[in-house]
């Protein structure tokens, strides 16, 4: 039985946080399918925020453009749910420490650990009841999660794997170009299993007010600050009632404040949104409570936003997504279909693009007895993303101008000779000049170009 409210459902909603099938092993369907359902479901906008990249941007943008050309009313906002580490310099030190440990270089270890101690941050990895790693974090256990079905609620220390989810949206077309560059830097400068950026990179990209962020799911930086104070509690027992303990409450509020300030320092106070979601995960309501009470304490209620974090295009696709998610993890050698949810009522998270009424119903259906929720605060947090999309985010368009290199062939060289010399220099710089397979491949490529 769901509880009732004196308020009617909000009159508008757009989620700032959504995935399609390009979020591998997690989302389903092409963005066109999602956009079509969003419109069918009564909404006039959609934000696409795939994990770590923006690979389906072209599909979504061109489909939205077709809708506008035929007279439709729809606003597409491209974005990314990025993997963020507070400081990649610290992360690189962790990488060096691991290499020194492998080599048994005790003197290097002593020096590196002293450097790292100055910027040490404890970590804990949390695995949720739906087999999804939602954060990476700390104790000295040194375990690695391999079969997530067997390691629900596992906590392991591996600072090199640390990443926090953060939704990043452009507010301008220039912001889109900056976001593209930021995504690329994550792969070029912060990649280890996942692409990472840090707050310094984010600050550089956001300069001038071109980006906004939302604190994402229970894998986000705010959730991390909640969970790291409850490392002795199993994931499924992470109840909102933990906040009743004054000592826990105080520690969490301090941690949330520090995480929030880090984001404010990166993008500015006007562009940080505190994200809450509604589902059947106890941990989600613990994080929601921490966010709401932090916002109440600091006059930040107007920064709370509700998102649906959708992963499939239509409500009836839940079963396919559950199956896909299980099969996507290749370490599942023995798959038991009976372990899948047998009906929609068994789902902990129903992840299709919900409209305003559906989001409100989910809120009422999942918060029975949780008196820390204020209906008016939640009501406003559901309408706020719509207002951000239509009032704070401009019409986002990519730069479609032709891009040609600015290059002058050095005097005394032919075009082909200049290209050959540049390629040889590139091989040397990359340490590949002595590798026969690269040399043969280069000869083949240059032959094709010349012909």
Tab-separated table of C-alpha atoms in Angstrom:
chain	number	residue	atom	x	y	z
A	1	UNK	CA	0.000	0.000	0.000
A	2	UNK	CA	1.324	3.414	-0.919
A	3	UNK	CA	0.888	6.458	1.242
A	4	UNK	CA	-1.202	9.432	0.187
A	5	UNK	CA	-0.363	13.099	-0.200
A	6	UNK	CA	-2.385	16.283	-0.018
A	7	UNK	CA	-0.548	17.470	-3.120
A	8	UNK	CA	-1.506	16.453	-6.631
A	9	UNK	CA	1.138	15.136	-9.015
A	10	UNK	CA	3.607	17.708	-10.423
A	11	UNK	CA	2.628	19.146	-13.804
A	12	UNK	CA	6.002	18.747	-15.559
A	13	UNK	CA	9.163	16.659	-15.501
A	14	UNK	CA	12.313	15.890	-17.519
A	15	UNK	CA	14.985	13.582	-16.137
A	16	UNK	CA	18.533	14.933	-16.211
A	17	UNK	CA	19.922	11.375	-16.068
A	18	UNK	CA	19.253	8.667	-18.691
A	19	UNK	CA	21.011	5.826	-20.511
A	20	UNK	CA	20.502	3.965	-23.775
A	21	UNK	CA	22.078	0.804	-25.154
A	22	UNK	CA	25.432	2.510	-25.652
A	23	UNK	CA	25.910	2.149	-21.870
A	24	UNK	CA	27.241	-1.351	-22.455
A	25	UNK	CA	25.894	-4.226	-20.309
A	26	UNK	CA	23.624	-1.721	-18.571
A	27	UNK	CA	21.226	0.088	-20.930
A	28	UNK	CA	19.061	-1.183	-23.781
A	29	UNK	CA	17.958	0.242	-27.123
A	30	UNK	CA	18.962	2.969	-29.531
A	31	UNK	CA	18.377	6.571	-28.406
A	32	UNK	CA	15.710	6.932	-31.105
A	33	UNK	CA	13.550	4.394	-29.247
A	34	UNK	CA	13.957	6.295	-25.980
A	35	UNK	CA	13.130	9.656	-27.552
A	36	UNK	CA	10.020	8.280	-29.250
A	37	UNK	CA	8.742	6.850	-25.971
A	38	UNK	CA	9.558	10.046	-24.063
A	39	UNK	CA	7.320	11.976	-26.487
A	40	UNK	CA	4.646	9.273	-26.384
A	41	UNK	CA	4.759	9.473	-22.593
A	42	UNK	CA	3.939	13.166	-22.629
A	43	UNK	CA	7.341	14.811	-22.207
A	44	UNK	CA	9.049	17.364	-24.435
A	45	UNK	CA	12.692	16.837	-23.524
A	46	UNK	CA	15.311	14.227	-22.717
A	47	UNK	CA	18.863	14.268	-21.363
A	48	UNK	CA	21.180	11.451	-22.489
A	49	UNK	CA	23.999	10.639	-20.063
A	50	UNK	CA	25.741	7.385	-20.972
A	51	UNK	CA	28.521	5.992	-18.801
A	52	UNK	CA	31.900	7.588	-19.487
A	53	UNK	CA	31.328	8.511	-23.142
A	54	UNK	CA	28.970	10.212	-25.613
A	55	UNK	CA	29.052	7.630	-28.409
A	56	UNK	CA	25.346	7.753	-29.249
A	57	UNK	CA	25.192	11.546	-29.435
A	58	UNK	CA	24.931	11.521	-33.251
A	59	UNK	CA	22.007	9.077	-33.265
A	60	UNK	CA	20.094	11.096	-30.678
A	61	UNK	CA	20.852	14.554	-32.087
A	62	UNK	CA	19.863	13.688	-35.660
A	63	UNK	CA	16.635	12.023	-34.505
A	64	UNK	CA	15.726	15.037	-32.377
A	65	UNK	CA	16.524	17.287	-35.343
A	66	UNK	CA	14.092	15.320	-37.543
A	67	UNK	CA	11.375	15.793	-34.933
A	68	UNK	CA	11.932	19.558	-34.917
A	69	UNK	CA	12.001	19.765	-38.726
A	70	UNK	CA	8.584	18.161	-38.973
A	71	UNK	CA	7.158	20.650	-36.480
A	72	UNK	CA	7.527	18.715	-33.249
A	73	UNK	CA	8.257	20.265	-29.877
A	74	UNK	CA	11.236	18.511	-28.324
A	75	UNK	CA	14.499	19.502	-26.637
A	76	UNK	CA	17.426	17.085	-26.609
A	77	UNK	CA	20.221	17.699	-24.093
A	78	UNK	CA	23.401	15.626	-24.558
A	79	UNK	CA	25.494	14.843	-21.509
A	80	UNK	CA	27.618	12.195	-19.834
A	81	UNK	CA	27.614	10.296	-16.561
A	82	UNK	CA	31.337	10.623	-16.036
A	83	UNK	CA	33.670	8.662	-13.812
A	84	UNK	CA	35.307	11.173	-11.493
A	85	UNK	CA	38.280	10.854	-9.151
A	86	UNK	CA	38.925	13.837	-6.863
A	87	UNK	CA	42.591	14.048	-7.865
A	88	UNK	CA	44.250	12.107	-10.693
A	89	UNK	CA	47.687	13.073	-9.384
A	90	UNK	CA	46.869	11.002	-6.287
A	91	UNK	CA	45.566	8.230	-8.530
A	92	UNK	CA	48.817	8.148	-10.511
A	93	UNK	CA	50.767	7.887	-7.254
A	94	UNK	CA	48.645	4.859	-6.362
A	95	UNK	CA	49.591	3.331	-9.717
A	96	UNK	CA	53.299	3.946	-9.006
A	97	UNK	CA	52.951	2.433	-5.528
A	98	UNK	CA	51.458	-0.713	-7.011
A	99	UNK	CA	54.281	-1.025	-9.545
A	100	UNK	CA	56.933	-0.464	-6.857
A	101	UNK	CA	55.301	-3.119	-4.681
A	102	UNK	CA	55.345	-5.599	-7.565
A	103	UNK	CA	59.066	-4.953	-8.066
A	104	UNK	CA	59.801	-5.135	-4.334
A	105	UNK	CA	61.447	-1.696	-4.420
A	106	UNK	CA	61.227	-0.799	-0.719
A	107	UNK	CA	62.946	2.582	-1.010
A	108	UNK	CA	60.630	3.716	-3.813
A	109	UNK	CA	57.665	2.463	-1.789
A	110	UNK	CA	58.748	4.493	1.242
A	111	UNK	CA	59.029	7.695	-0.788
A	112	UNK	CA	55.816	7.162	-2.749
A	113	UNK	CA	53.784	6.257	0.328
A	114	UNK	CA	54.972	9.391	2.086
A	115	UNK	CA	53.839	11.476	-0.908
A	116	UNK	CA	50.507	9.650	-1.018
A	117	UNK	CA	49.882	9.976	2.707
A	118	UNK	CA	49.677	13.734	2.316
A	119	UNK	CA	46.620	13.362	0.086
A	120	UNK	CA	45.234	10.049	1.411
A	121	UNK	CA	41.516	9.358	1.036
A	122	UNK	CA	39.923	6.164	2.388
A	123	UNK	CA	38.017	4.059	-0.129
A	124	UNK	CA	35.260	1.477	-0.059
A	125	UNK	CA	33.688	-0.498	-2.874
A	126	UNK	CA	29.995	-1.155	-2.526
A	127	UNK	CA	28.192	-3.777	-4.567
A	128	UNK	CA	24.425	-3.424	-4.556
A	129	UNK	CA	21.776	-6.100	-4.460
A	130	UNK	CA	21.330	-5.842	-8.230
A	131	UNK	CA	24.936	-6.883	-8.850
A	132	UNK	CA	26.064	-3.409	-9.849
A	133	UNK	CA	29.282	-1.945	-8.471
A	134	UNK	CA	28.223	1.487	-7.355
A	135	UNK	CA	31.484	2.744	-5.896
A	136	UNK	CA	35.042	1.827	-5.102
A	137	UNK	CA	36.464	2.343	-1.711
A	138	UNK	CA	38.849	1.398	1.372
A	139	UNK	CA	39.999	-0.963	3.930
A	140	UNK	CA	43.079	-3.129	3.836
A	141	UNK	CA	41.350	-6.324	2.687
A	142	UNK	CA	42.730	-6.109	-0.844
A	143	UNK	CA	39.930	-8.182	-2.353
A	144	UNK	CA	38.780	-8.025	-5.956
A	145	UNK	CA	35.171	-8.460	-6.988
A	146	UNK	CA	34.970	-11.023	-9.782
A	147	UNK	CA	31.656	-12.852	-9.539
A	148	UNK	CA	29.353	-10.153	-8.259
A	149	UNK	CA	26.546	-12.642	-7.548
A	150	UNK	CA	28.793	-14.184	-4.892
A	151	UNK	CA	30.064	-10.911	-3.503
A	152	UNK	CA	26.995	-8.822	-2.840
A	153	UNK	CA	27.770	-6.354	-0.081
A	154	UNK	CA	31.502	-6.963	-0.594
A	155	UNK	CA	33.847	-4.151	0.364
A	156	UNK	CA	37.320	-4.025	-1.090
A	157	UNK	CA	40.270	-1.696	-1.229
A	158	UNK	CA	41.777	-0.824	-4.555
A	159	UNK	CA	42.465	2.897	-4.928
A	160	UNK	CA	43.443	2.414	-8.562
A	161	UNK	CA	39.876	1.386	-9.387
A	162	UNK	CA	38.335	4.355	-7.593
A	163	UNK	CA	35.669	6.252	-9.501
A	164	UNK	CA	32.533	8.203	-8.639
A	165	UNK	CA	29.609	8.738	-10.987
A	166	UNK	CA	28.799	12.355	-11.842
A	167	UNK	CA	26.217	13.583	-14.341
A	168	UNK	CA	27.685	16.415	-16.448
A	169	UNK	CA	25.500	18.475	-18.822
A	170	UNK	CA	26.455	21.329	-21.156
A	171	UNK	CA	24.531	24.585	-20.759
A	172	UNK	CA	25.759	26.013	-24.070
A	173	UNK	CA	26.996	24.752	-27.427
A	174	UNK	CA	30.498	25.755	-26.379
A	175	UNK	CA	29.904	23.670	-23.275
A	176	UNK	CA	29.171	20.702	-25.553
A	177	UNK	CA	32.575	21.071	-27.238
A	178	UNK	CA	34.234	21.345	-23.833
A	179	UNK	CA	32.406	18.248	-22.653
A	180	UNK	CA	33.580	16.326	-25.742
A	181	UNK	CA	37.152	17.328	-24.883
A	182	UNK	CA	36.646	16.365	-21.234
A	183	UNK	CA	35.434	12.906	-22.225
A	184	UNK	CA	38.502	12.477	-24.460
A	185	UNK	CA	40.844	13.536	-21.649
A	186	UNK	CA	39.282	10.887	-19.422
A	187	UNK	CA	40.370	8.220	-21.885
A	188	UNK	CA	43.757	9.761	-22.606
A	189	UNK	CA	44.856	10.740	-19.101
A	190	UNK	CA	42.752	8.818	-16.574
A	191	UNK	CA	42.029	5.424	-18.063
A	192	UNK	CA	42.282	2.233	-16.060
A	193	UNK	CA	39.378	-0.095	-16.926
A	194	UNK	CA	37.244	3.073	-16.948
A	195	UNK	CA	37.996	6.616	-18.158
A	196	UNK	CA	38.379	9.097	-15.316
A	197	UNK	CA	38.511	12.864	-14.971
A	198	UNK	CA	39.169	14.846	-11.821
A	199	UNK	CA	37.955	18.091	-10.336
A	200	UNK	CA	40.804	20.106	-11.870
A	201	UNK	CA	39.794	18.951	-15.368
A	202	UNK	CA	36.152	19.648	-14.587
A	203	UNK	CA	36.958	23.154	-13.349
A	204	UNK	CA	38.871	23.952	-16.538
A	205	UNK	CA	36.045	22.686	-18.767
A	206	UNK	CA	33.315	24.490	-16.796
A	207	UNK	CA	35.046	27.880	-16.675
A	208	UNK	CA	32.654	30.613	-17.710
A	209	UNK	CA	29.537	28.707	-16.622
A	210	UNK	CA	29.322	26.271	-19.548
A	211	UNK	CA	28.589	23.072	-17.578
A	212	UNK	CA	26.269	21.906	-14.823
A	213	UNK	CA	26.520	18.734	-12.742
A	214	UNK	CA	24.192	16.469	-10.813
A	215	UNK	CA	25.417	14.155	-8.060
A	216	UNK	CA	24.132	10.978	-9.781
A	217	UNK	CA	23.067	7.678	-8.244
A	218	UNK	CA	24.317	5.704	-5.252
A	219	UNK	CA	27.633	5.526	-7.087
A	220	UNK	CA	28.077	9.288	-6.857
A	221	UNK	CA	30.391	11.407	-4.671
A	222	UNK	CA	27.658	12.251	-2.151
A	223	UNK	CA	26.677	8.601	-1.722
A	224	UNK	CA	30.326	7.689	-1.217
A	225	UNK	CA	30.549	10.065	1.715
A	226	UNK	CA	27.492	8.385	3.242
A	227	UNK	CA	28.588	4.790	2.701
A	228	UNK	CA	32.163	5.198	3.874
A	229	UNK	CA	30.889	5.875	7.400
A	230	UNK	CA	28.941	2.607	7.388
A	231	UNK	CA	31.589	0.130	6.252
A	232	UNK	CA	30.570	-2.350	8.946
A	233	UNK	CA	27.017	-2.529	7.543
A	234	UNK	CA	26.069	-4.927	4.736
A	235	UNK	CA	24.704	-3.211	1.628
A	236	UNK	CA	21.154	-4.521	1.982
A	237	UNK	CA	21.096	-3.239	5.588
A	238	UNK	CA	22.041	0.358	4.709
A	239	UNK	CA	18.816	1.782	6.118
A	240	UNK	CA	17.855	5.449	6.331
A	241	UNK	CA	17.495	4.825	10.089
A	242	UNK	CA	21.294	4.874	10.405
A	243	UNK	CA	20.940	8.646	10.289
A	244	UNK	CA	19.139	8.516	13.653
A	245	UNK	CA	22.511	7.928	15.320
A	246	UNK	CA	23.892	11.392	16.247
A	247	UNK	CA	27.534	10.396	15.718
A	248	UNK	CA	26.835	8.830	12.307
A	249	UNK	CA	24.669	11.810	11.344
A	250	UNK	CA	27.406	14.290	12.228
A	251	UNK	CA	30.103	12.385	10.325
A	252	UNK	CA	27.906	12.017	7.248
A	253	UNK	CA	26.925	15.689	7.219
A	254	UNK	CA	30.597	16.677	7.362
A	255	UNK	CA	31.497	14.295	4.536
A	256	UNK	CA	28.578	15.381	2.360
A	257	UNK	CA	29.529	19.004	2.945
A	258	UNK	CA	33.106	18.344	1.825
A	259	UNK	CA	31.946	16.498	-1.304
A	260	UNK	CA	29.485	19.251	-2.144
A	261	UNK	CA	32.133	21.938	-1.683
A	262	UNK	CA	34.487	20.076	-4.012
A	263	UNK	CA	31.854	20.186	-6.755
A	264	UNK	CA	31.052	23.845	-6.046
A	265	UNK	CA	34.755	24.700	-6.342
A	266	UNK	CA	34.806	22.920	-9.716
A	267	UNK	CA	31.712	24.328	-11.456
A	268	UNK	CA	30.283	27.038	-9.193
A	269	UNK	CA	27.441	26.996	-6.679
A	270	UNK	CA	24.745	27.750	-9.272
A	271	UNK	CA	25.557	24.646	-11.320
A	272	UNK	CA	25.630	21.874	-8.690
A	273	UNK	CA	22.425	19.850	-8.337
A	274	UNK	CA	21.773	17.404	-5.505
A	275	UNK	CA	20.221	14.329	-7.106
A	276	UNK	CA	17.726	12.000	-5.432
A	277	UNK	CA	16.002	8.962	-6.929
A	278	UNK	CA	13.114	6.751	-5.837
A	279	UNK	CA	13.284	2.952	-5.846
A	280	UNK	CA	13.168	0.001	-3.434
A	281	UNK	CA	16.871	0.040	-2.534
A	282	UNK	CA	17.292	0.825	1.195
A	283	UNK	CA	20.674	2.401	0.434
A	284	UNK	CA	18.985	4.867	-1.931
A	285	UNK	CA	16.755	6.193	0.836
A	286	UNK	CA	19.739	6.507	3.157
A	287	UNK	CA	21.475	8.671	0.548
A	288	UNK	CA	18.265	10.610	-0.131
A	289	UNK	CA	17.882	11.362	3.566
A	290	UNK	CA	21.477	12.557	3.845
A	291	UNK	CA	21.024	14.855	0.843
A	292	UNK	CA	17.694	16.236	2.029
A	293	UNK	CA	18.917	16.896	5.573
A	294	UNK	CA	22.123	18.491	4.270
A	295	UNK	CA	20.025	20.700	1.974
A	296	UNK	CA	17.651	21.621	4.817
A	297	UNK	CA	20.557	22.528	7.084
A	298	UNK	CA	22.295	24.693	4.482
A	299	UNK	CA	19.383	26.359	2.668
A	300	UNK	CA	19.916	24.289	-0.484
A	301	UNK	CA	16.443	22.834	-1.015
A	302	UNK	CA	16.284	24.618	-4.372
A	303	UNK	CA	19.262	22.503	-5.525
A	304	UNK	CA	17.536	19.130	-5.078
A	305	UNK	CA	16.499	17.411	-8.306
A	306	UNK	CA	14.697	14.118	-8.877
A	307	UNK	CA	15.865	11.887	-11.740
A	308	UNK	CA	14.723	8.504	-13.038
A	309	UNK	CA	18.137	7.235	-14.206
A	310	UNK	CA	16.341	5.321	-16.976
A	311	UNK	CA	18.088	2.428	-18.750
A	312	UNK	CA	15.515	1.038	-21.203
A	313	UNK	CA	13.063	2.717	-23.543
A	314	UNK	CA	9.707	1.267	-22.509
A	315	UNK	CA	8.325	-0.115	-19.215
A	316	UNK	CA	7.745	-3.568	-20.699
A	317	UNK	CA	11.465	-3.968	-21.521
A	318	UNK	CA	12.464	-4.583	-17.891
A	319	UNK	CA	12.835	-8.358	-18.308
A	320	UNK	CA	15.160	-8.060	-21.310
A	321	UNK	CA	17.326	-5.575	-19.445
A	322	UNK	CA	17.618	-7.847	-16.394
A	323	UNK	CA	18.655	-10.754	-18.613
A	324	UNK	CA	21.091	-8.633	-20.634
A	325	UNK	CA	22.706	-7.289	-17.489
A	326	UNK	CA	23.343	-10.802	-16.159
A	327	UNK	CA	24.626	-12.185	-19.463
A	328	UNK	CA	26.844	-9.159	-19.982
A	329	UNK	CA	29.065	-10.214	-17.092
A	330	UNK	CA	31.084	-12.998	-18.666
A	331	UNK	CA	32.112	-14.331	-15.251
A	332	UNK	CA	28.633	-15.839	-14.847
A	333	UNK	CA	29.512	-19.414	-15.779
A	334	UNK	CA	26.339	-20.950	-14.349
A	335	UNK	CA	23.235	-18.891	-15.047
A	336	UNK	CA	20.017	-19.676	-13.184
A	337	UNK	CA	16.967	-17.967	-14.754
A	338	UNK	CA	15.070	-18.381	-11.490
A	339	UNK	CA	17.328	-15.732	-9.965
A	340	UNK	CA	15.879	-13.103	-12.309
A	341	UNK	CA	12.923	-11.031	-11.088
A	342	UNK	CA	9.796	-12.980	-12.004
A	343	UNK	CA	7.508	-9.958	-12.305
A	344	UNK	CA	7.737	-6.175	-12.369
A	345	UNK	CA	6.807	-6.193	-8.669
A	346	UNK	CA	10.098	-7.979	-7.921
A	347	UNK	CA	12.176	-5.136	-9.377
A	348	UNK	CA	14.102	-2.933	-7.003
A	349	UNK	CA	14.428	-0.254	-9.667
A	350	UNK	CA	11.976	0.297	-12.538
A	351	UNK	CA	14.135	2.181	-15.026
A	352	UNK	CA	12.120	3.455	-17.991
A	353	UNK	CA	11.665	7.179	-18.834
A	354	UNK	CA	8.872	8.075	-16.401
A	355	UNK	CA	6.745	11.181	-16.715
A	356	UNK	CA	5.729	13.535	-13.916
A	357	UNK	CA	2.798	11.427	-12.690
A	358	UNK	CA	4.752	8.173	-12.817
A	359	UNK	CA	7.657	9.695	-10.862
A	360	UNK	CA	5.234	11.024	-8.236
A	361	UNK	CA	3.554	7.626	-7.936
A	362	UNK	CA	6.943	5.945	-7.518
A	363	UNK	CA	7.789	8.405	-4.756
A	364	UNK	CA	4.563	7.667	-2.906
A	365	UNK	CA	4.903	3.902	-3.440
A	366	UNK	CA	8.477	3.596	-2.146
A	367	UNK	CA	8.543	5.936	0.870
A	368	UNK	CA	5.914	4.515	3.216
A	369	UNK	CA	6.771	5.404	6.837
A	370	UNK	CA	9.770	7.583	5.902
A	371	UNK	CA	8.868	10.818	7.660
A	372	UNK	CA	12.052	12.648	6.629
A	373	UNK	CA	10.523	13.214	3.175
A	374	UNK	CA	8.606	16.465	2.734
A	375	UNK	CA	6.015	16.221	-0.052
A	376	UNK	CA	6.417	19.851	-1.049
A	377	UNK	CA	10.215	19.593	-1.259
A	378	UNK	CA	9.939	16.468	-3.415
A	379	UNK	CA	7.192	18.021	-5.544
A	380	UNK	CA	9.452	20.974	-6.326
A	381	UNK	CA	12.438	18.663	-6.948
A	382	UNK	CA	10.422	16.819	-9.613
A	383	UNK	CA	9.522	19.995	-11.522
A	384	UNK	CA	12.956	21.620	-11.153
A	385	UNK	CA	14.767	19.550	-13.843
A	386	UNK	CA	12.152	20.637	-16.403
A	387	UNK	CA	12.845	24.271	-15.563
A	388	UNK	CA	16.609	23.730	-15.769
A	389	UNK	CA	16.321	22.129	-19.211
A	390	UNK	CA	14.099	24.864	-20.635
A	391	UNK	CA	15.423	27.923	-18.781
A	392	UNK	CA	19.071	27.284	-17.891
A	393	UNK	CA	20.255	25.089	-20.768
A	394	UNK	CA	20.424	26.665	-24.202
A	395	UNK	CA	19.574	24.883	-27.444
A	396	UNK	CA	22.645	22.684	-27.824
A	397	UNK	CA	24.083	22.215	-31.321
A	398	UNK	CA	27.417	20.695	-32.390
A	399	UNK	CA	29.992	22.517	-34.487
A	400	UNK	CA	29.394	21.176	-38.006
A	401	UNK	CA	32.022	23.253	-39.797
A	402	UNK	CA	34.655	21.402	-41.818
A	403	UNK	CA	37.864	20.721	-39.907
A	404	UNK	CA	41.047	20.633	-41.985
A	405	UNK	CA	44.609	20.625	-40.644
A	406	UNK	CA	46.660	23.787	-40.904
A	407	UNK	CA	49.886	22.519	-42.441
A	408	UNK	CA	52.513	23.745	-44.866
A	409	UNK	CA	54.805	21.225	-46.594
A	410	UNK	CA	58.411	22.072	-45.615
A	411	UNK	CA	60.558	23.513	-48.399
A	412	UNK	CA	62.512	20.890	-50.304
A	413	UNK	CA	60.055	18.050	-49.580
A	414	UNK	CA	57.245	16.584	-51.643
A	415	UNK	CA	53.853	15.929	-50.040
A	416	UNK	CA	54.545	12.213	-49.837
A	417	UNK	CA	58.033	12.692	-48.415
A	418	UNK	CA	56.773	15.140	-45.759
A	419	UNK	CA	54.084	12.652	-44.683
A	420	UNK	CA	56.635	9.836	-44.511
A	421	UNK	CA	58.990	11.889	-42.318
A	422	UNK	CA	56.134	12.871	-39.989
A	423	UNK	CA	55.047	9.223	-39.656
A	424	UNK	CA	58.609	8.064	-38.937
A	425	UNK	CA	58.884	10.727	-36.235
A	426	UNK	CA	55.599	9.529	-34.754
A	427	UNK	CA	56.836	5.928	-34.589
A	428	UNK	CA	59.992	7.042	-32.793
A	429	UNK	CA	58.059	9.161	-30.275
A	430	UNK	CA	55.799	6.204	-29.469
A	431	UNK	CA	58.679	3.747	-29.124
A	432	UNK	CA	57.497	1.680	-32.108
A	433	UNK	CA	60.281	2.357	-34.607
A	434	UNK	CA	61.837	-1.055	-34.033
A	435	UNK	CA	58.640	-3.079	-34.284
A	436	UNK	CA	58.394	-4.754	-37.724
A	437	UNK	CA	54.588	-5.100	-37.662
A	438	UNK	CA	54.141	-1.333	-37.224
A	439	UNK	CA	56.688	-0.566	-39.920
A	440	UNK	CA	55.001	-2.917	-42.386
A	441	UNK	CA	51.592	-1.497	-41.539
A	442	UNK	CA	52.859	2.051	-42.060
A	443	UNK	CA	54.310	1.121	-45.457
A	444	UNK	CA	50.929	-0.325	-46.461
A	445	UNK	CA	48.976	2.728	-45.272
A	446	UNK	CA	51.294	5.157	-47.052
A	447	UNK	CA	51.069	3.106	-50.247
A	448	UNK	CA	47.260	3.321	-50.126
A	449	UNK	CA	47.385	7.072	-49.559
A	450	UNK	CA	49.872	7.641	-52.380
A	451	UNK	CA	47.887	5.540	-54.841
